[in-house]
Amino acid sequence: MDTFVQQLINGLNIGAIYALIALGYTMVYGILRLINFAHGDIYMVGAFAGYFIALKLGLGPSWGGLLFVLIGSMVVAAIFGMVIERFAYRPVRKYARMTTLITAIGVSLLLENLFVALFGGQGRGFPQLINDTTFPLFGNAAISKSQILIFAVSIALMVILQWIIFKTKVGTAMRAVSFNLNSAKLMGINTDAIIMFTFALGSALAAAGGVLTAQYSPTIDPLMGITTGLKAFVAAVLGGIGNIPGAVLGGLLIGVAETMVVGYGSNIGIQSTYRDAVAFAILILVLLIRPSGILGTTVQEKV
């Protein structure tokens, strides 16, 4: 039982990170019907931004330092997101969706190779901003301070996101744009500004995921966003891409599924090394059984 609880805690912990990243995928898709494949690399940009902020300021373990690094990395990633939207996606928005999709793949490759060229491909040790300790639960099950931090910050950010979307004017505008972009324009909404704000919001959440992951697994590299970003995309599809609660649910399910494979996969002949394959197997199953995802709805397109 304690093994199950431990795997569940680990899975929810990883799943919370996937959920933060998946929210960016689902918000952008909800507004532009664009799968922003560069979003996983924004997660990497956020981690690097946090690394350099902590390093340049010589920050050690402290709650204040962690908060400063977290907010700083979110601001840097938000700026990156806005720049990418303005100079990469907006000029091709009027063309076919395939053009935008290829642009997204190009931006992803550009960011990865740019960071490899600038900082090298080797992993870097992220400064520890909290003194990590472990708290026993029962039996051999335990939870660390960094895991509690990931849960707490992820939940807080998701609550703030819900508040922005459903309780503010800009959130109302975001929902209007996602419902019908052209009608939103006719209603006087500055759709370009709303789309840019959406990119900034999603990028900030991904950056928070990068810094939080670095506190739990303190090695970062320019390619760290590839696999994590793809898994977060699968989480968004699993929950129902375009659906915000679905992205959170999908992230948690993917995280738990991964860790359960590590914990119990050998009992049914699945090695723990296949943990990364689980997410993609789930993606195939979802596309075959329910393409709209768990909480997604099928939209009928008129011709």
PDB file of C-alpha atoms in Angstrom:
ATOM      1  CA  MET A   1       0.000   0.000   0.000  1.00  0.00           C
ATOM      2  CA  ASP A   2       2.790   2.421   0.852  1.00  0.00           C
ATOM      3  CA  THR A   3       4.380   1.725  -2.555  1.00  0.00           C
ATOM      4  CA  PHE A   4       1.100   2.625  -4.266  1.00  0.00           C
ATOM      5  CA  VAL A   5       0.808   5.854  -2.257  1.00  0.00           C
ATOM      6  CA  GLN A   6       4.406   6.761  -3.057  1.00  0.00           C
ATOM      7  CA  GLN A   7       3.907   6.172  -6.776  1.00  0.00           C
ATOM      8  CA  LEU A   8       0.660   8.144  -6.648  1.00  0.00           C
ATOM      9  CA  ILE A   9       2.412  11.117  -5.014  1.00  0.00           C
ATOM     10  CA  ASN A  10       5.243  10.961  -7.550  1.00  0.00           C
ATOM     11  CA  GLY A  11       2.751  10.677 -10.407  1.00  0.00           C
ATOM     12  CA  LEU A  12       0.616  13.599  -9.289  1.00  0.00           C
ATOM     13  CA  ASN A  13       3.798  15.606  -8.814  1.00  0.00           C
ATOM     14  CA  ILE A  14       4.950  15.019 -12.391  1.00  0.00           C
ATOM     15  CA  GLY A  15       1.380  15.366 -13.604  1.00  0.00           C
ATOM     16  CA  ALA A  16       1.089  18.837 -12.058  1.00  0.00           C
ATOM     17  CA  ILE A  17       4.055  19.952 -14.190  1.00  0.00           C
ATOM     18  CA  TYR A  18       2.507  18.424 -17.312  1.00  0.00           C
ATOM     19  CA  ALA A  19      -0.749  20.189 -16.464  1.00  0.00           C
ATOM     20  CA  LEU A  20       0.956  23.596 -16.209  1.00  0.00           C
ATOM     21  CA  ILE A  21       2.500  23.132 -19.654  1.00  0.00           C
ATOM     22  CA  ALA A  22      -0.644  21.572 -21.146  1.00  0.00           C
ATOM     23  CA  LEU A  23      -2.616  24.689 -20.156  1.00  0.00           C
ATOM     24  CA  GLY A  24      -0.509  26.712 -22.596  1.00  0.00           C
ATOM     25  CA  TYR A  25      -1.170  24.247 -25.411  1.00  0.00           C
ATOM     26  CA  THR A  26      -4.887  24.203 -24.749  1.00  0.00           C
ATOM     27  CA  MET A  27      -5.318  27.987 -24.397  1.00  0.00           C
ATOM     28  CA  VAL A  28      -3.513  28.707 -27.676  1.00  0.00           C
ATOM     29  CA  TYR A  29      -5.423  25.952 -29.453  1.00  0.00           C
ATOM     30  CA  GLY A  30      -8.693  27.211 -28.000  1.00  0.00           C
ATOM     31  CA  ILE A  31      -8.129  30.659 -29.495  1.00  0.00           C
ATOM     32  CA  LEU A  32      -6.208  30.027 -32.725  1.00  0.00           C
ATOM     33  CA  ARG A  33      -6.752  26.303 -33.387  1.00  0.00           C
ATOM     34  CA  LEU A  34      -2.947  26.193 -33.446  1.00  0.00           C
ATOM     35  CA  ILE A  35      -0.816  23.442 -31.905  1.00  0.00           C
ATOM     36  CA  ASN A  36       2.122  25.463 -30.668  1.00  0.00           C
ATOM     37  CA  PHE A  37       4.913  22.904 -30.817  1.00  0.00           C
ATOM     38  CA  ALA A  38       7.373  25.516 -29.543  1.00  0.00           C
ATOM     39  CA  HIS A  39       5.576  25.581 -26.201  1.00  0.00           C
ATOM     40  CA  GLY A  40       7.720  22.764 -24.733  1.00  0.00           C
ATOM     41  CA  ASP A  41      10.783  24.859 -25.502  1.00  0.00           C
ATOM     42  CA  ILE A  42       9.297  27.809 -23.630  1.00  0.00           C
ATOM     43  CA  TYR A  43       9.330  25.500 -20.602  1.00  0.00           C
ATOM     44  CA  MET A  44      13.088  25.139 -21.213  1.00  0.00           C
ATOM     45  CA  VAL A  45      13.493  28.909 -21.665  1.00  0.00           C
ATOM     46  CA  GLY A  46      11.784  29.447 -18.308  1.00  0.00           C
ATOM     47  CA  ALA A  47      14.140  27.009 -16.586  1.00  0.00           C
ATOM     48  CA  PHE A  48      17.200  28.735 -18.115  1.00  0.00           C
ATOM     49  CA  ALA A  49      15.848  32.166 -17.192  1.00  0.00           C
ATOM     50  CA  GLY A  50      15.456  31.007 -13.584  1.00  0.00           C
ATOM     51  CA  TYR A  51      18.948  29.500 -13.651  1.00  0.00           C
ATOM     52  CA  PHE A  52      20.611  32.727 -14.786  1.00  0.00           C
ATOM     53  CA  ILE A  53      18.575  34.934 -12.445  1.00  0.00           C
ATOM     54  CA  ALA A  54      19.556  32.774  -9.458  1.00  0.00           C
ATOM     55  CA  LEU A  55      23.167  32.553 -10.598  1.00  0.00           C
ATOM     56  CA  LYS A  56      23.693  36.255 -11.354  1.00  0.00           C
ATOM     57  CA  LEU A  57      22.075  37.362  -8.089  1.00  0.00           C
ATOM     58  CA  GLY A  58      23.854  34.665  -6.085  1.00  0.00           C
ATOM     59  CA  LEU A  59      20.586  33.479  -4.582  1.00  0.00           C
ATOM     60  CA  GLY A  60      20.728  30.633  -2.095  1.00  0.00           C
ATOM     61  CA  PRO A  61      18.025  28.596  -0.394  1.00  0.00           C
ATOM     62  CA  SER A  62      15.283  31.000   0.719  1.00  0.00           C
ATOM     63  CA  TRP A  63      11.574  31.393   0.067  1.00  0.00           C
ATOM     64  CA  GLY A  64      12.111  34.984  -1.058  1.00  0.00           C
ATOM     65  CA  GLY A  65      14.779  33.952  -3.546  1.00  0.00           C
ATOM     66  CA  LEU A  66      12.595  31.174  -4.909  1.00  0.00           C
ATOM     67  CA  LEU A  67       9.654  33.534  -5.338  1.00  0.00           C
ATOM     68  CA  PHE A  68      11.849  36.100  -7.094  1.00  0.00           C
ATOM     69  CA  VAL A  69      13.301  33.480  -9.464  1.00  0.00           C
ATOM     70  CA  LEU A  70       9.850  32.037 -10.146  1.00  0.00           C
ATOM     71  CA  ILE A  71       8.300  35.401 -11.003  1.00  0.00           C
ATOM     72  CA  GLY A  72      11.383  36.528 -12.954  1.00  0.00           C
ATOM     73  CA  SER A  73      11.402  33.398 -15.102  1.00  0.00           C
ATOM     74  CA  MET A  74       7.658  33.734 -15.742  1.00  0.00           C
ATOM     75  CA  VAL A  75       8.149  37.337 -16.921  1.00  0.00           C
ATOM     76  CA  VAL A  76      11.040  36.376 -19.224  1.00  0.00           C
ATOM     77  CA  ALA A  77       9.074  33.450 -20.703  1.00  0.00           C
ATOM     78  CA  ALA A  78       5.987  35.642 -21.157  1.00  0.00           C
ATOM     79  CA  ILE A  79       8.104  38.116 -23.160  1.00  0.00           C
ATOM     80  CA  PHE A  80       9.461  35.233 -25.252  1.00  0.00           C
ATOM     81  CA  GLY A  81       5.927  34.030 -25.877  1.00  0.00           C
ATOM     82  CA  MET A  82       4.764  37.487 -26.983  1.00  0.00           C
ATOM     83  CA  VAL A  83       7.771  37.953 -29.283  1.00  0.00           C
ATOM     84  CA  ILE A  84       7.187  34.542 -30.881  1.00  0.00           C
ATOM     85  CA  GLU A  85       3.510  35.295 -31.408  1.00  0.00           C
ATOM     86  CA  ARG A  86       4.196  38.732 -32.870  1.00  0.00           C
ATOM     87  CA  PHE A  87       7.046  37.879 -35.231  1.00  0.00           C
ATOM     88  CA  ALA A  88       6.525  34.172 -36.045  1.00  0.00           C
ATOM     89  CA  TYR A  89       2.812  33.356 -35.847  1.00  0.00           C
ATOM     90  CA  ARG A  90       0.964  36.599 -36.537  1.00  0.00           C
ATOM     91  CA  PRO A  91       2.449  37.145 -40.040  1.00  0.00           C
ATOM     92  CA  VAL A  92       1.312  33.643 -41.131  1.00  0.00           C
ATOM     93  CA  ARG A  93      -2.005  33.581 -39.271  1.00  0.00           C
ATOM     94  CA  LYS A  94      -3.935  34.450 -42.438  1.00  0.00           C
ATOM     95  CA  TYR A  95      -2.554  31.414 -44.270  1.00  0.00           C
ATOM     96  CA  ALA A  96      -3.583  27.757 -44.035  1.00  0.00           C
ATOM     97  CA  ARG A  97      -3.266  26.013 -40.678  1.00  0.00           C
ATOM     98  CA  MET A  98      -0.522  23.787 -42.057  1.00  0.00           C
ATOM     99  CA  THR A  99       1.619  26.891 -42.595  1.00  0.00           C
ATOM    100  CA  THR A 100       1.229  27.908 -38.964  1.00  0.00           C
ATOM    101  CA  LEU A 101       1.931  24.359 -37.814  1.00  0.00           C
ATOM    102  CA  ILE A 102       5.163  24.190 -39.793  1.00  0.00           C
ATOM    103  CA  THR A 103       6.111  27.616 -38.424  1.00  0.00           C
ATOM    104  CA  ALA A 104       5.610  26.266 -34.891  1.00  0.00           C
ATOM    105  CA  ILE A 105       7.920  23.331 -35.587  1.00  0.00           C
ATOM    106  CA  GLY A 106      10.470  25.757 -37.057  1.00  0.00           C
ATOM    107  CA  VAL A 107      10.330  28.003 -33.982  1.00  0.00           C
ATOM    108  CA  SER A 108      10.796  24.955 -31.750  1.00  0.00           C
ATOM    109  CA  LEU A 109      13.905  23.828 -33.643  1.00  0.00           C
ATOM    110  CA  LEU A 110      15.225  27.407 -33.686  1.00  0.00           C
ATOM    111  CA  LEU A 111      14.945  27.758 -29.892  1.00  0.00           C
ATOM    112  CA  GLU A 112      16.545  24.374 -29.210  1.00  0.00           C
ATOM    113  CA  ASN A 113      19.497  24.943 -31.524  1.00  0.00           C
ATOM    114  CA  LEU A 114      19.919  28.580 -30.472  1.00  0.00           C
ATOM    115  CA  PHE A 115      20.221  27.566 -26.817  1.00  0.00           C
ATOM    116  CA  VAL A 116      22.609  24.715 -27.684  1.00  0.00           C
ATOM    117  CA  ALA A 117      24.776  27.176 -29.630  1.00  0.00           C
ATOM    118  CA  LEU A 118      24.707  29.755 -26.835  1.00  0.00           C
ATOM    119  CA  PHE A 119      25.018  27.564 -23.745  1.00  0.00           C
ATOM    120  CA  GLY A 120      26.192  24.169 -25.003  1.00  0.00           C
ATOM    121  CA  GLY A 121      24.332  20.889 -24.955  1.00  0.00           C
ATOM    122  CA  GLN A 122      25.577  19.727 -21.571  1.00  0.00           C
ATOM    123  CA  GLY A 123      23.281  19.681 -18.570  1.00  0.00           C
ATOM    124  CA  ARG A 124      23.672  22.389 -15.918  1.00  0.00           C
ATOM    125  CA  GLY A 125      23.016  22.068 -12.211  1.00  0.00           C
ATOM    126  CA  PHE A 126      20.156  24.380 -11.197  1.00  0.00           C
ATOM    127  CA  PRO A 127      20.832  26.255  -7.928  1.00  0.00           C
ATOM    128  CA  GLN A 128      18.808  24.814  -5.069  1.00  0.00           C
ATOM    129  CA  LEU A 129      16.487  27.513  -3.766  1.00  0.00           C
ATOM    130  CA  ILE A 130      14.946  25.420  -0.987  1.00  0.00           C
ATOM    131  CA  ASN A 131      16.498  23.108   1.569  1.00  0.00           C
ATOM    132  CA  ASP A 132      14.773  19.941   0.475  1.00  0.00           C
ATOM    133  CA  THR A 133      13.740  17.627   3.270  1.00  0.00           C
ATOM    134  CA  THR A 134      11.520  14.570   3.276  1.00  0.00           C
ATOM    135  CA  PHE A 135       8.489  14.053   5.490  1.00  0.00           C
ATOM    136  CA  PRO A 136       7.464  10.446   6.235  1.00  0.00           C
ATOM    137  CA  LEU A 137       3.780   9.607   5.726  1.00  0.00           C
ATOM    138  CA  PHE A 138       3.359   5.956   6.613  1.00  0.00           C
ATOM    139  CA  GLY A 139       5.359   2.809   5.928  1.00  0.00           C
ATOM    140  CA  ASN A 140       7.994   3.686   3.334  1.00  0.00           C
ATOM    141  CA  ALA A 141       5.864   6.412   1.748  1.00  0.00           C
ATOM    142  CA  ALA A 142       7.175   9.959   2.062  1.00  0.00           C
ATOM    143  CA  ILE A 143       6.760  13.376   0.470  1.00  0.00           C
ATOM    144  CA  SER A 144       9.531  15.929   0.002  1.00  0.00           C
ATOM    145  CA  LYS A 145       9.387  19.671   0.477  1.00  0.00           C
ATOM    146  CA  SER A 146       9.970  20.205  -3.261  1.00  0.00           C
ATOM    147  CA  GLN A 147       6.984  17.966  -4.059  1.00  0.00           C
ATOM    148  CA  ILE A 148       4.774  19.921  -1.667  1.00  0.00           C
ATOM    149  CA  LEU A 149       6.045  23.112  -3.324  1.00  0.00           C
ATOM    150  CA  ILE A 150       5.133  21.813  -6.795  1.00  0.00           C
ATOM    151  CA  PHE A 151       1.620  20.873  -5.643  1.00  0.00           C
ATOM    152  CA  ALA A 152       1.043  24.171  -3.852  1.00  0.00           C
ATOM    153  CA  VAL A 153       2.366  26.463  -6.600  1.00  0.00           C
ATOM    154  CA  SER A 154       0.663  24.492  -9.388  1.00  0.00           C
ATOM    155  CA  ILE A 155      -2.724  24.612  -7.649  1.00  0.00           C
ATOM    156  CA  ALA A 156      -2.306  28.323  -6.881  1.00  0.00           C
ATOM    157  CA  LEU A 157      -1.428  29.125 -10.517  1.00  0.00           C
ATOM    158  CA  MET A 158      -4.353  27.085 -11.841  1.00  0.00           C
ATOM    159  CA  VAL A 159      -6.753  28.881  -9.489  1.00  0.00           C
ATOM    160  CA  ILE A 160      -5.357  32.250 -10.618  1.00  0.00           C
ATOM    161  CA  LEU A 161      -5.771  31.180 -14.256  1.00  0.00           C
ATOM    162  CA  GLN A 162      -9.392  30.208 -13.650  1.00  0.00           C
ATOM    163  CA  TRP A 163      -9.981  33.568 -11.976  1.00  0.00           C
ATOM    164  CA  ILE A 164      -8.423  35.454 -14.909  1.00  0.00           C
ATOM    165  CA  ILE A 165     -10.475  33.564 -17.491  1.00  0.00           C
ATOM    166  CA  PHE A 166     -13.855  33.628 -15.741  1.00  0.00           C
ATOM    167  CA  LYS A 167     -13.760  36.739 -13.535  1.00  0.00           C
ATOM    168  CA  THR A 168     -11.892  39.410 -15.489  1.00  0.00           C
ATOM    169  CA  LYS A 169     -12.606  41.448 -18.620  1.00  0.00           C
ATOM    170  CA  VAL A 170      -9.558  40.113 -20.406  1.00  0.00           C
ATOM    171  CA  GLY A 171     -10.718  36.578 -19.599  1.00  0.00           C
ATOM    172  CA  THR A 172     -14.137  37.355 -21.040  1.00  0.00           C
ATOM    173  CA  ALA A 173     -12.417  38.670 -24.161  1.00  0.00           C
ATOM    174  CA  MET A 174     -10.339  35.480 -24.363  1.00  0.00           C
ATOM    175  CA  ARG A 175     -13.491  33.374 -24.251  1.00  0.00           C
ATOM    176  CA  ALA A 176     -15.113  35.567 -26.886  1.00  0.00           C
ATOM    177  CA  VAL A 177     -12.113  35.212 -29.206  1.00  0.00           C
ATOM    178  CA  SER A 178     -12.062  31.443 -28.700  1.00  0.00           C
ATOM    179  CA  PHE A 179     -15.779  31.282 -29.531  1.00  0.00           C
ATOM    180  CA  ASN A 180     -15.521  33.280 -32.741  1.00  0.00           C
ATOM    181  CA  LEU A 181     -12.531  35.423 -33.676  1.00  0.00           C
ATOM    182  CA  ASN A 182     -14.260  37.465 -36.381  1.00  0.00           C
ATOM    183  CA  SER A 183     -17.317  38.175 -34.240  1.00  0.00           C
ATOM    184  CA  ALA A 184     -15.035  39.258 -31.399  1.00  0.00           C
ATOM    185  CA  LYS A 185     -13.403  41.763 -33.790  1.00  0.00           C
ATOM    186  CA  LEU A 186     -16.808  43.143 -34.763  1.00  0.00           C
ATOM    187  CA  MET A 187     -17.617  43.567 -31.071  1.00  0.00           C
ATOM    188  CA  GLY A 188     -14.600  45.871 -30.731  1.00  0.00           C
ATOM    189  CA  ILE A 189     -12.243  43.424 -29.036  1.00  0.00           C
ATOM    190  CA  ASN A 190      -8.572  43.941 -29.857  1.00  0.00           C
ATOM    191  CA  THR A 191      -8.039  40.323 -30.863  1.00  0.00           C
ATOM    192  CA  ASP A 192      -4.319  40.740 -31.567  1.00  0.00           C
ATOM    193  CA  ALA A 193      -3.749  41.950 -28.006  1.00  0.00           C
ATOM    194  CA  ILE A 194      -5.854  39.120 -26.565  1.00  0.00           C
ATOM    195  CA  ILE A 195      -3.973  36.496 -28.576  1.00  0.00           C
ATOM    196  CA  MET A 196      -0.655  37.966 -27.452  1.00  0.00           C
ATOM    197  CA  PHE A 197      -1.856  37.974 -23.841  1.00  0.00           C
ATOM    198  CA  THR A 198      -2.829  34.302 -24.190  1.00  0.00           C
ATOM    199  CA  PHE A 199       0.658  33.417 -25.403  1.00  0.00           C
ATOM    200  CA  ALA A 200       2.166  35.365 -22.499  1.00  0.00           C
ATOM    201  CA  LEU A 201      -0.070  33.620 -19.974  1.00  0.00           C
ATOM    202  CA  GLY A 202       0.642  30.134 -21.298  1.00  0.00           C
ATOM    203  CA  SER A 203       4.376  30.827 -21.509  1.00  0.00           C
ATOM    204  CA  ALA A 204       4.476  32.094 -17.921  1.00  0.00           C
ATOM    205  CA  LEU A 205       2.809  28.895 -16.698  1.00  0.00           C
ATOM    206  CA  ALA A 206       5.297  26.769 -18.648  1.00  0.00           C
ATOM    207  CA  ALA A 207       8.195  28.735 -17.126  1.00  0.00           C
ATOM    208  CA  ALA A 208       6.826  28.111 -13.629  1.00  0.00           C
ATOM    209  CA  GLY A 209       6.801  24.417 -14.521  1.00  0.00           C
ATOM    210  CA  GLY A 210      10.448  24.655 -15.603  1.00  0.00           C
ATOM    211  CA  VAL A 211      11.622  26.270 -12.356  1.00  0.00           C
ATOM    212  CA  LEU A 212       9.565  23.901 -10.186  1.00  0.00           C
ATOM    213  CA  THR A 213      10.910  20.864 -12.046  1.00  0.00           C
ATOM    214  CA  ALA A 214      14.444  22.154 -11.528  1.00  0.00           C
ATOM    215  CA  GLN A 215      13.885  22.170  -7.769  1.00  0.00           C
ATOM    216  CA  TYR A 216      12.840  18.516  -7.898  1.00  0.00           C
ATOM    217  CA  SER A 217      15.268  17.331 -10.573  1.00  0.00           C
ATOM    218  CA  PRO A 218      18.029  19.981 -10.616  1.00  0.00           C
ATOM    219  CA  THR A 219      19.563  19.478 -14.056  1.00  0.00           C
ATOM    220  CA  ILE A 220      18.545  21.564 -17.041  1.00  0.00           C
ATOM    221  CA  ASP A 221      19.614  21.431 -20.682  1.00  0.00           C
ATOM    222  CA  PRO A 222      18.460  23.020 -23.972  1.00  0.00           C
ATOM    223  CA  LEU A 223      16.610  19.872 -25.066  1.00  0.00           C
ATOM    224  CA  MET A 224      14.729  19.292 -21.815  1.00  0.00           C
ATOM    225  CA  GLY A 225      11.508  20.624 -23.316  1.00  0.00           C
ATOM    226  CA  ILE A 226      11.197  18.098 -26.145  1.00  0.00           C
ATOM    227  CA  THR A 227       9.907  15.018 -24.325  1.00  0.00           C
ATOM    228  CA  THR A 228       8.191  16.945 -21.551  1.00  0.00           C
ATOM    229  CA  GLY A 229       6.490  19.226 -24.067  1.00  0.00           C
ATOM    230  CA  LEU A 230       5.256  16.282 -26.131  1.00  0.00           C
ATOM    231  CA  LYS A 231       3.876  14.586 -23.024  1.00  0.00           C
ATOM    232  CA  ALA A 232       2.130  17.799 -22.027  1.00  0.00           C
ATOM    233  CA  PHE A 233       0.642  17.980 -25.527  1.00  0.00           C
ATOM    234  CA  VAL A 234      -0.609  14.408 -25.110  1.00  0.00           C
ATOM    235  CA  ALA A 235      -2.089  15.467 -21.753  1.00  0.00           C
ATOM    236  CA  ALA A 236      -3.931  18.318 -23.471  1.00  0.00           C
ATOM    237  CA  VAL A 237      -5.287  15.934 -26.126  1.00  0.00           C
ATOM    238  CA  LEU A 238      -6.243  13.342 -23.509  1.00  0.00           C
ATOM    239  CA  GLY A 239      -8.210  15.866 -21.484  1.00  0.00           C
ATOM    240  CA  GLY A 240      -9.734  17.482 -24.586  1.00  0.00           C
ATOM    241  CA  ILE A 241      -7.560  20.109 -26.269  1.00  0.00           C
ATOM    242  CA  GLY A 242      -9.094  23.538 -25.890  1.00  0.00           C
ATOM    243  CA  ASN A 243     -10.610  22.561 -22.535  1.00  0.00           C
ATOM    244  CA  ILE A 244      -8.790  24.000 -19.486  1.00  0.00           C
ATOM    245  CA  PRO A 245     -10.038  21.518 -16.809  1.00  0.00           C
ATOM    246  CA  GLY A 246      -9.328  18.789 -19.359  1.00  0.00           C
ATOM    247  CA  ALA A 247      -5.675  19.887 -19.628  1.00  0.00           C
ATOM    248  CA  VAL A 248      -5.270  19.625 -15.853  1.00  0.00           C
ATOM    249  CA  LEU A 249      -6.990  16.230 -15.741  1.00  0.00           C
ATOM    250  CA  GLY A 250      -4.948  14.945 -18.685  1.00  0.00           C
ATOM    251  CA  GLY A 251      -1.676  16.086 -17.106  1.00  0.00           C
ATOM    252  CA  LEU A 252      -2.411  14.336 -13.827  1.00  0.00           C
ATOM    253  CA  LEU A 253      -3.508  11.124 -15.577  1.00  0.00           C
ATOM    254  CA  ILE A 254      -0.373  11.004 -17.745  1.00  0.00           C
ATOM    255  CA  GLY A 255       1.860  11.625 -14.722  1.00  0.00           C
ATOM    256  CA  VAL A 256       0.199   8.890 -12.655  1.00  0.00           C
ATOM    257  CA  ALA A 257       0.208   6.436 -15.579  1.00  0.00           C
ATOM    258  CA  GLU A 258       3.948   6.966 -16.035  1.00  0.00           C
ATOM    259  CA  THR A 259       4.866   6.348 -12.439  1.00  0.00           C
ATOM    260  CA  MET A 260       2.544   3.356 -12.132  1.00  0.00           C
ATOM    261  CA  VAL A 261       4.412   1.769 -15.052  1.00  0.00           C
ATOM    262  CA  VAL A 262       7.647   2.325 -13.137  1.00  0.00           C
ATOM    263  CA  GLY A 263       6.146   0.900  -9.941  1.00  0.00           C
ATOM    264  CA  TYR A 264       4.076  -1.993 -11.254  1.00  0.00           C
ATOM    265  CA  GLY A 265       4.878  -2.411 -14.949  1.00  0.00           C
ATOM    266  CA  SER A 266       7.237  -5.340 -14.308  1.00  0.00           C
ATOM    267  CA  ASN A 267       4.281  -7.316 -12.898  1.00  0.00           C
ATOM    268  CA  ILE A 268       2.690  -7.373 -16.355  1.00  0.00           C
ATOM    269  CA  GLY A 269       5.899  -7.574 -18.370  1.00  0.00           C
ATOM    270  CA  ILE A 270       6.398  -3.836 -19.058  1.00  0.00           C
ATOM    271  CA  GLN A 271       9.863  -2.546 -18.170  1.00  0.00           C
ATOM    272  CA  SER A 272      10.203   0.788 -16.379  1.00  0.00           C
ATOM    273  CA  THR A 273      12.248   2.069 -19.345  1.00  0.00           C
ATOM    274  CA  TYR A 274       8.983   2.168 -21.306  1.00  0.00           C
ATOM    275  CA  ARG A 275       7.582   4.895 -19.060  1.00  0.00           C
ATOM    276  CA  ASP A 276       8.037   7.531 -21.783  1.00  0.00           C
ATOM    277  CA  ALA A 277       6.209   5.342 -24.286  1.00  0.00           C
ATOM    278  CA  VAL A 278       3.116   5.253 -22.076  1.00  0.00           C
ATOM    279  CA  ALA A 279       2.076   8.801 -22.927  1.00  0.00           C
ATOM    280  CA  PHE A 280       2.246   8.131 -26.656  1.00  0.00           C
ATOM    281  CA  ALA A 281       0.414   4.825 -26.324  1.00  0.00           C
ATOM    282  CA  ILE A 282      -2.320   6.726 -24.487  1.00  0.00           C
ATOM    283  CA  LEU A 283      -2.365   9.317 -27.298  1.00  0.00           C
ATOM    284  CA  ILE A 284      -2.973   6.597 -29.892  1.00  0.00           C
ATOM    285  CA  LEU A 285      -5.742   5.046 -27.791  1.00  0.00           C
ATOM    286  CA  VAL A 286      -7.416   8.414 -27.266  1.00  0.00           C
ATOM    287  CA  LEU A 287      -7.323   9.222 -30.972  1.00  0.00           C
ATOM    288  CA  LEU A 288      -8.836   5.831 -31.762  1.00  0.00           C
ATOM    289  CA  ILE A 289     -11.527   5.731 -29.065  1.00  0.00           C
ATOM    290  CA  ARG A 290     -12.382   9.354 -28.279  1.00  0.00           C
ATOM    291  CA  PRO A 291     -10.585  11.873 -30.537  1.00  0.00           C
ATOM    292  CA  SER A 292     -12.149  14.837 -28.723  1.00  0.00           C
ATOM    293  CA  GLY A 293     -10.585  13.768 -25.393  1.00  0.00           C
ATOM    294  CA  ILE A 294     -12.164  13.019 -22.020  1.00  0.00           C
ATOM    295  CA  LEU A 295     -13.760  16.444 -21.484  1.00  0.00           C
ATOM    296  CA  GLY A 296     -13.641  17.669 -25.076  1.00  0.00           C
ATOM    297  CA  THR A 297     -16.634  18.129 -27.334  1.00  0.00           C
ATOM    298  CA  THR A 298     -16.912  17.346 -30.998  1.00  0.00           C
ATOM    299  CA  VAL A 299     -17.517  20.428 -33.123  1.00  0.00           C
ATOM    300  CA  GLN A 300     -19.432  19.945 -36.363  1.00  0.00           C
ATOM    301  CA  GLU A 301     -17.963  22.045 -39.166  1.00  0.00           C
ATOM    302  CA  LYS A 302     -20.462  23.347 -41.738  1.00  0.00           C
ATOM    303  CA  VAL A 303     -19.558  23.442 -45.398  1.00  0.00           C
TER     304      VAL A 303
END
